[in-house]
Short mmCIF file of C-alpha atoms in Angstrom, two decimals:
data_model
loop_
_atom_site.label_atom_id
_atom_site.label_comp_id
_atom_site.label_asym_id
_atom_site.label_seq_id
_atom_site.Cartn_x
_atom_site.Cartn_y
_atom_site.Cartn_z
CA UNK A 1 -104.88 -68.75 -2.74
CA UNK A 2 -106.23 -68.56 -6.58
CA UNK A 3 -109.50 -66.82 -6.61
CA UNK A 4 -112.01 -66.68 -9.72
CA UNK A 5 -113.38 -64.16 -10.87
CA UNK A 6 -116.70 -63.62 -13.53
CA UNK A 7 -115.92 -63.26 -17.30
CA UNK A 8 -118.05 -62.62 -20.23
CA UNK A 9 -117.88 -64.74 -23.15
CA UNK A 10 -118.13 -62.01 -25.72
CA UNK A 11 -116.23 -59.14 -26.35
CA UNK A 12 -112.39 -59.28 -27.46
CA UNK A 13 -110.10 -56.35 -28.08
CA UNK A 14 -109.56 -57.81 -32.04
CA UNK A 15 -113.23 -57.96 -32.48
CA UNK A 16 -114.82 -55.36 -30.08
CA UNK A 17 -117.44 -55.44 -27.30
CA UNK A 18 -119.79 -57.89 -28.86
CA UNK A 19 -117.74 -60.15 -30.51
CA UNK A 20 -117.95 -64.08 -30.00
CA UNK A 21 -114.93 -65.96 -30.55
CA UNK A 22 -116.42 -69.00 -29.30
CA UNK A 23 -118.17 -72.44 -31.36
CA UNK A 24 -121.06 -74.12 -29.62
CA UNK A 25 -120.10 -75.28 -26.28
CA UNK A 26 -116.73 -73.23 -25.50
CA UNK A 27 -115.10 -72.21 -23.57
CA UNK A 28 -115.42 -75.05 -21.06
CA UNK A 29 -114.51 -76.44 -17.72
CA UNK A 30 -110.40 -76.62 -18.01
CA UNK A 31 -109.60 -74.71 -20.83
CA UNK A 32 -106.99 -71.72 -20.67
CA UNK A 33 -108.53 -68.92 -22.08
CA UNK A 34 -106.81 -65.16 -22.88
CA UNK A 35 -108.19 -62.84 -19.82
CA UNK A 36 -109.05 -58.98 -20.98
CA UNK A 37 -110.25 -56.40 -18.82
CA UNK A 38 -112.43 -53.89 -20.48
CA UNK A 39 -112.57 -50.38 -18.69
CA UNK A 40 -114.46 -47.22 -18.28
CA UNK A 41 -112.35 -44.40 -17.18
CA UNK A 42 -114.91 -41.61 -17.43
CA UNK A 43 -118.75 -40.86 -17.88
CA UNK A 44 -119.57 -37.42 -19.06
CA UNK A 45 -117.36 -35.85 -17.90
CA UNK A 46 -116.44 -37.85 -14.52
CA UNK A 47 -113.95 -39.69 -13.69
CA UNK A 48 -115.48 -43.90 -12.71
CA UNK A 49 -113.78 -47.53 -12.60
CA UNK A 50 -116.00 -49.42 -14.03
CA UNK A 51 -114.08 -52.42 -15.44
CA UNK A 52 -115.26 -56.12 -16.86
CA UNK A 53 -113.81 -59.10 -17.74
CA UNK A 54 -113.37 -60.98 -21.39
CA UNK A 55 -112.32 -64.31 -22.01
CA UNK A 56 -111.20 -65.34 -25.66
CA UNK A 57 -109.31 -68.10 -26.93
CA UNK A 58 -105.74 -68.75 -25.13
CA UNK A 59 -104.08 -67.48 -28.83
CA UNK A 60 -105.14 -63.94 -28.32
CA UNK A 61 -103.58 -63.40 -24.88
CA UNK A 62 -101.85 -60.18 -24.98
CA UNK A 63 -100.43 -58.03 -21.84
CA UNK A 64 -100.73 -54.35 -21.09
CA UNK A 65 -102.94 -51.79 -22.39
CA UNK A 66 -104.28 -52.66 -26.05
CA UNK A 67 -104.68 -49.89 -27.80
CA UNK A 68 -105.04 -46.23 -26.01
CA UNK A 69 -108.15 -45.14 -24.03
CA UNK A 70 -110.69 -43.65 -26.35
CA UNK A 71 -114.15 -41.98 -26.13
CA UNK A 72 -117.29 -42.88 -26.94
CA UNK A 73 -120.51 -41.38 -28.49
CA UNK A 74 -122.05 -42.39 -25.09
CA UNK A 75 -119.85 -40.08 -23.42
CA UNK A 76 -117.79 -42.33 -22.07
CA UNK A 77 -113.99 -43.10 -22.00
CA UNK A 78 -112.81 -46.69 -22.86
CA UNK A 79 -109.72 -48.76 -23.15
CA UNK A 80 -109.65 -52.68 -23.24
CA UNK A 81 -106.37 -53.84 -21.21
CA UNK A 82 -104.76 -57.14 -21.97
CA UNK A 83 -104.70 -59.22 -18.91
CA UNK A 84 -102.47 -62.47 -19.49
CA UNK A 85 -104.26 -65.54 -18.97
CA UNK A 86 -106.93 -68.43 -16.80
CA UNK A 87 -108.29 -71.47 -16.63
CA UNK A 88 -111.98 -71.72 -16.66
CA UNK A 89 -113.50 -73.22 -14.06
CA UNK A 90 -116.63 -73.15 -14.80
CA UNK A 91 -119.60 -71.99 -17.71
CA UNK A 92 -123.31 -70.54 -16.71
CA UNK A 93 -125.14 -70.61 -19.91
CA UNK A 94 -128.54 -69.70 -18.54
CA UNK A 95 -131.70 -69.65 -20.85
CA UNK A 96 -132.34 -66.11 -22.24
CA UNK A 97 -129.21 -64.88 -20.41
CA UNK A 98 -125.80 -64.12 -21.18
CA UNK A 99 -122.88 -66.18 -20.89
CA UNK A 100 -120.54 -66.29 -18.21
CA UNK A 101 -117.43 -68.32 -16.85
CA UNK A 102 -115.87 -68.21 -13.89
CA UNK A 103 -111.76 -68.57 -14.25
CA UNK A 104 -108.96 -68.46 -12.43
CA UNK A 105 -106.51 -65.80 -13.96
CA UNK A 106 -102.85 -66.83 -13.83
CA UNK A 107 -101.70 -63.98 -12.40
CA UNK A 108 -103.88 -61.96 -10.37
CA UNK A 109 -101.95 -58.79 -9.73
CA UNK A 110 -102.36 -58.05 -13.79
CA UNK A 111 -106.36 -57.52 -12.97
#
């Protein structure tokens, strides 16, 4: 059974945590999109697993671990991890709110 999970439409490994790869109106229903996985390994100190998800365009799929874990002014611990790729199924684009997709990633055990 494919499941979906919730990606944000900003934030790429190549452009960092705020980036948006997207024109007006992308990614939509149908289109593959490169799947990343953005994690937080520790918080001052402690170890967590916090992880979100990134969708850019199918182009900049990548696999494995992008670059090495690194910390943060914050006090955190970060590493984006490449995560192959999905098909959106479908955009929220809510007023005054951020934008989300929900896709089905290709293959699931890479998340």
């Amino acid at each position: 059974m494919n499941e979906t999970i919730t990606a944000k439409t900003i934030g790429t490994p190549q452009g960092g945590l705020f980036d948006n790869p997207w024109p007006p109106g992308f990614p939509a229903a149908g289109q593959r999109v490169a799947l990343f996985a953005y994690e937080v390994t520790t918080v001052d100190g402690t170890a967590e697993d916090i992880r979100t998800y990134h969708v850019g365009p199918a182009e900049t799929e990548a696999r494995g671990p992008i670059g090495t874990p690194h910390d943060e002014p914050q006090g955190i611990t970060v590493a984006w991890r490449g995560c192959g790729t999905a098909s959106v199924v479908r955009v929220e684009a809510p007023p005054g709110a951020e934008r989300t997709c929900d896709v089905t990633p290709d293959d699931r055990d890479l998340l």
